[in-house]
Short mmCIF file of C-alpha atoms and ligand atoms in Angstrom, two decimals:
data_model
loop_
_atom_site.label_atom_id
_atom_site.label_comp_id
_atom_site.label_asym_id
_atom_site.label_seq_id
_atom_site.Cartn_x
_atom_site.Cartn_y
_atom_site.Cartn_z
CA MET A 1 132.57 78.29 113.32
CA THR A 2 133.99 77.34 116.68
CA ASP A 3 135.40 79.33 119.59
CA THR A 4 139.11 78.59 120.03
CA TYR A 5 141.85 79.60 122.50
CA LYS A 6 143.12 81.93 119.79
CA HIS A 7 139.74 83.73 119.74
CA LYS A 8 139.74 83.89 123.54
CA GLY A 9 143.22 85.40 123.52
CA MET A 10 142.18 88.02 120.96
CA ARG A 11 139.12 88.88 123.09
CA ARG A 12 141.30 89.35 126.16
CA LYS A 13 143.51 91.79 124.21
CA LEU A 14 140.40 93.64 123.04
CA SER A 15 138.98 94.01 126.56
CA GLU A 16 142.41 95.18 127.81
CA SER A 17 142.48 97.81 125.06
CA LEU A 18 138.94 98.97 125.95
CA LYS A 19 140.12 99.53 129.55
CA THR A 20 142.75 101.95 128.27
CA LYS A 21 139.99 103.80 126.36
CA GLY A 22 137.92 104.41 129.52
CA ILE A 23 135.75 101.31 129.90
CA HIS A 24 135.91 100.43 133.60
CA ASN A 25 132.63 98.55 134.26
CA ALA A 26 133.75 95.02 135.22
CA ALA A 27 130.56 93.34 133.95
CA VAL A 28 130.89 95.02 130.55
CA LEU A 29 134.56 94.03 130.24
CA LYS A 30 133.70 90.43 131.21
CA ALA A 31 131.00 90.33 128.53
CA ILE A 32 133.52 91.50 125.90
CA ASP A 33 135.92 88.85 127.20
CA GLU A 34 133.38 86.04 126.96
CA ILE A 35 131.15 86.69 123.94
CA PRO A 36 132.46 85.17 120.67
CA ARG A 37 132.07 88.27 118.45
CA HIS A 38 133.48 86.35 115.44
CA LEU A 39 130.22 84.38 115.31
CA TYR A 40 128.20 87.57 114.80
CA LEU A 41 130.13 88.67 111.68
CA PRO A 42 130.23 87.39 108.09
CA ALA A 43 132.89 84.63 107.91
CA GLU A 44 135.24 86.74 105.75
CA PHE A 45 135.86 89.11 108.69
CA GLU A 46 136.63 86.37 111.22
CA GLY A 47 140.33 87.25 111.38
CA HIS A 48 139.45 90.85 112.30
CA ALA A 49 136.53 90.14 114.64
CA TYR A 50 138.47 91.37 117.68
CA ASP A 51 139.74 94.58 116.08
CA ASP A 52 138.03 97.58 117.65
CA LYS A 53 136.12 98.25 114.43
CA ALA A 54 132.61 98.23 112.99
CA PHE A 55 131.98 95.77 110.09
CA PRO A 56 129.29 95.35 107.45
CA ILE A 57 126.69 92.69 108.27
CA GLY A 58 124.63 92.95 105.07
CA GLU A 59 121.62 95.06 104.02
CA GLY A 60 123.86 98.17 104.28
CA GLN A 61 124.01 97.76 108.08
CA THR A 62 126.88 97.30 110.53
CA ILE A 63 127.88 95.60 113.76
CA SER A 64 128.99 98.47 116.03
CA GLN A 65 132.61 98.91 117.11
CA PRO A 66 133.29 97.08 120.43
CA PHE A 67 134.23 100.40 122.08
CA THR A 68 130.84 101.85 121.12
CA VAL A 69 129.00 98.77 122.45
CA ALA A 70 130.97 98.94 125.71
CA TYR A 71 130.52 102.74 126.01
CA GLN A 72 126.74 102.64 125.54
CA THR A 73 126.37 99.63 127.85
CA GLN A 74 128.50 101.24 130.55
CA LEU A 75 126.29 104.37 130.45
CA LEU A 76 123.20 102.19 130.94
CA ASN A 77 124.61 100.90 134.26
CA ILE A 78 122.70 97.60 133.91
CA LYS A 79 121.55 95.84 137.07
CA PRO A 80 120.60 92.13 136.83
CA GLY A 81 116.91 91.86 135.93
CA ASP A 82 116.72 95.29 134.26
CA LYS A 83 114.19 95.30 131.44
CA VAL A 84 116.02 96.83 128.47
CA LEU A 85 114.74 97.91 125.07
CA GLU A 86 117.30 97.94 122.25
CA ILE A 87 116.53 99.65 118.95
CA GLY A 88 118.45 98.11 116.04
CA THR A 89 119.10 94.40 116.68
CA GLY A 90 121.52 94.18 113.73
CA SER A 91 123.95 91.31 114.36
CA GLY A 92 122.61 90.63 117.88
CA TYR A 93 126.00 91.35 119.49
CA GLN A 94 124.86 94.33 121.59
CA ALA A 95 121.76 92.39 122.66
CA SER A 96 124.03 89.49 123.70
CA VAL A 97 126.20 91.82 125.81
CA LEU A 98 123.07 93.10 127.58
CA HIS A 99 121.80 89.54 128.11
CA PHE A 100 125.20 88.41 129.40
CA ILE A 101 125.21 91.06 132.14
CA GLY A 102 121.75 90.05 133.33
CA ALA A 103 119.29 92.27 131.43
CA VAL A 104 115.96 91.03 130.11
CA VAL A 105 116.29 92.20 126.54
CA TYR A 106 113.65 93.40 124.07
CA SER A 107 115.08 94.31 120.67
CA ILE A 108 113.49 95.76 117.52
CA GLU A 109 114.99 95.59 114.01
CA ARG A 110 113.43 97.19 110.92
CA VAL A 111 115.16 94.92 108.36
CA GLU A 112 113.31 91.62 108.47
CA SER A 113 115.94 89.51 106.68
CA LEU A 114 118.60 90.64 109.18
CA LEU A 115 116.41 89.81 112.14
CA THR A 116 115.55 86.35 110.77
CA LYS A 117 119.26 85.52 110.49
CA THR A 118 120.11 87.04 113.88
CA ALA A 119 117.23 85.38 115.74
CA LYS A 120 118.49 82.02 114.45
CA LEU A 121 122.03 82.75 115.64
CA LEU A 122 120.88 83.93 119.09
CA LYS A 123 118.82 80.77 119.51
CA SER A 124 121.80 78.57 118.56
CA LEU A 125 123.89 80.39 121.19
CA ASN A 126 121.17 80.06 123.87
CA VAL A 127 120.85 83.84 124.14
CA THR A 128 117.27 84.76 125.02
CA VAL A 129 116.16 88.05 123.46
CA HIS A 130 112.56 89.09 122.75
CA THR A 131 112.67 90.38 119.19
CA LYS A 132 110.31 91.98 116.73
CA VAL A 133 110.47 93.43 113.24
CA GLY A 134 109.23 96.97 112.95
CA ASP A 135 109.83 100.67 113.28
CA GLY A 136 111.71 101.00 116.55
CA THR A 137 111.23 104.79 116.61
CA LYS A 138 107.78 104.02 118.04
CA GLY A 139 109.25 101.93 120.87
CA TRP A 140 107.49 98.76 122.07
CA THR A 141 104.23 99.85 123.71
CA GLU A 142 103.01 96.40 124.79
CA ALA A 143 106.28 95.61 126.62
CA ALA A 144 106.80 99.10 128.19
CA PRO A 145 107.82 100.52 130.63
CA PHE A 146 111.56 99.80 130.49
CA ASP A 147 114.37 100.37 133.00
CA LYS A 148 116.75 101.24 130.18
CA ILE A 149 116.53 102.02 126.45
CA ILE A 150 119.51 101.86 124.08
CA VAL A 151 119.34 103.12 120.50
CA THR A 152 122.04 101.73 118.20
CA ALA A 153 121.34 103.90 115.13
CA GLY A 154 121.77 107.68 114.75
CA ALA A 155 118.62 109.76 115.35
CA PRO A 156 117.94 113.33 114.12
CA SER A 157 116.35 114.11 117.53
CA VAL A 158 115.15 112.21 120.60
CA PRO A 159 111.80 110.50 119.90
CA LYS A 160 109.39 111.40 122.77
CA THR A 161 108.12 107.82 122.73
CA TYR A 162 111.29 106.65 124.43
CA ILE A 163 110.87 109.04 127.36
CA THR A 164 107.23 107.93 127.70
CA GLN A 165 108.23 104.24 127.67
CA LEU A 166 110.95 104.69 130.31
CA LYS A 167 110.33 104.07 134.04
CA ILE A 168 111.05 106.92 136.45
CA GLY A 169 114.73 106.57 137.31
CA GLY A 170 115.31 104.89 133.93
CA ILE A 171 118.09 105.73 131.47
CA LEU A 172 117.97 106.30 127.69
CA VAL A 173 121.21 106.24 125.68
CA ILE A 174 120.87 107.49 122.10
CA PRO A 175 123.20 108.91 119.44
CA VAL A 176 121.70 112.18 118.12
CA GLY A 177 122.88 114.39 115.24
CA LYS A 178 121.57 116.82 112.67
CA SER A 179 123.70 115.09 110.02
CA GLU A 180 123.17 111.41 109.17
CA ASN A 181 126.93 110.87 109.49
CA ILE A 182 127.89 112.13 112.93
CA GLN A 183 126.13 112.09 116.27
CA LYS A 184 126.69 113.05 119.90
CA MET A 185 125.94 110.33 122.44
CA VAL A 186 123.10 111.58 124.61
CA MET A 187 122.23 110.08 128.00
CA ILE A 188 118.84 110.97 129.46
CA THR A 189 117.77 110.00 132.98
CA LYS A 190 114.03 110.23 133.67
CA THR A 191 113.86 111.93 137.06
CA GLY A 192 110.06 112.30 137.34
CA ALA A 193 106.86 111.84 135.30
CA ASP A 194 107.69 114.95 133.26
CA THR A 195 111.27 115.73 134.20
CA PHE A 196 114.58 114.45 132.96
CA ASP A 197 118.27 115.12 133.14
CA THR A 198 120.23 115.25 129.86
CA LYS A 199 123.96 114.75 129.33
CA VAL A 200 125.52 115.35 125.90
CA LEU A 201 128.68 113.26 125.59
CA ASP A 202 131.16 112.18 122.87
CA ASP A 203 130.97 112.02 119.06
CA PHE A 204 130.07 108.76 117.29
CA GLN A 205 129.17 107.55 113.81
CA PHE A 206 126.14 105.29 113.41
CA VAL A 207 123.99 104.22 110.48
CA PRO A 208 120.74 106.25 110.44
CA LEU A 209 117.69 105.48 112.56
CA ILE A 210 115.01 105.26 109.87
CA GLY A 211 111.35 105.55 110.76
CA GLU A 212 108.37 107.71 111.67
CA ASN A 213 110.24 109.51 114.48
CA GLY A 214 113.68 109.19 112.82
CA TRP A 215 115.19 109.85 109.38
CA ALA A 216 112.99 109.46 106.32
CA GLY A 217 115.15 106.83 104.56
CA LYS A 218 115.46 106.29 100.83
CA LYS A 219 112.65 105.24 98.50
CA SER A 220 114.19 101.73 98.41
CA ASP A 221 114.17 101.38 102.24
N1 LIG B 301 123.02 96.74 117.78
C1 LIG B 301 123.54 96.22 116.55
C2 LIG B 301 124.56 95.14 116.73
O1 LIG B 301 124.90 94.81 117.87
O2 LIG B 301 124.98 94.59 115.71
C3 LIG B 301 124.13 97.32 115.69
C4 LIG B 301 123.17 97.75 114.75
S1 LIG B 301 123.47 98.80 113.41
C5 LIG B 301 124.69 99.95 113.92
C6 LIG B 301 121.91 99.69 113.50
C7 LIG B 301 120.69 98.84 113.22
O3 LIG B 301 119.54 99.66 113.42
C8 LIG B 301 120.61 98.34 111.80
O4 LIG B 301 120.48 96.94 111.80
C9 LIG B 301 119.36 99.01 111.23
O5 LIG B 301 118.65 98.22 110.30
C10 LIG B 301 118.56 99.26 112.50
N2 LIG B 301 117.55 100.31 112.43
C11 LIG B 301 117.58 101.51 111.82
N3 LIG B 301 116.42 102.19 112.00
C12 LIG B 301 115.63 101.37 112.76
C13 LIG B 301 114.32 101.47 113.29
N4 LIG B 301 113.55 102.54 113.10
N5 LIG B 301 113.84 100.45 114.02
C14 LIG B 301 114.57 99.33 114.24
N6 LIG B 301 115.82 99.17 113.76
C15 LIG B 301 116.35 100.17 113.04
#
């Protein structure tokens, strides 16, 4: 698939619509404007790639809605060179947004077949992301500490691992909810070795974060 003027026009409309929904960070809006989201979706959704909607990407997983990607990224307040851990690589779109705005991205995905496909795509697009397959609820010990951590699946509670793997002054953005279907976006700033500031924000709907410090998952998972 190629990137055409029609795609670029649709992206511009999408970024304009995100502005009206409260996305004001110029770097985030530029990333939405520039990254060809249609390449991160199954071909049958190409015509809808710039709708503000989540879509299936296989293995029962989804590419997040552009508003959600922009909202989480805006909360992270990325500075060029920030070392960022993403949990849930999925399609690679969120990782690409982080990369585009200057982050050094580490991303963990639990579904190996998804990651294999996504790693290939990211390479073809010259997007450098350090990836690994595994249970992201344990974080990435060897690469820690991180300036920012973003979780792109819904957690039942905040895994302590993430606070431990965050630098002082660092930010964690994670959707948390007692039900697997609805979460509140939570933003935690680590203010000291054992202190942090927590903000509970808006409602979102993510697929579940499955793992040792997340949801149990089904027998087939
Ligand atoms: N960030 C993704 C994107 O840009 O397409 C959206 C991902 S989707 C909403 C959530 C992803 O989290 C799924 O691909 C799922 O397999 C993954 N996931 C769920 N639990 C996980 C875990 N414990 N560790 C790593 N990935 C996990």
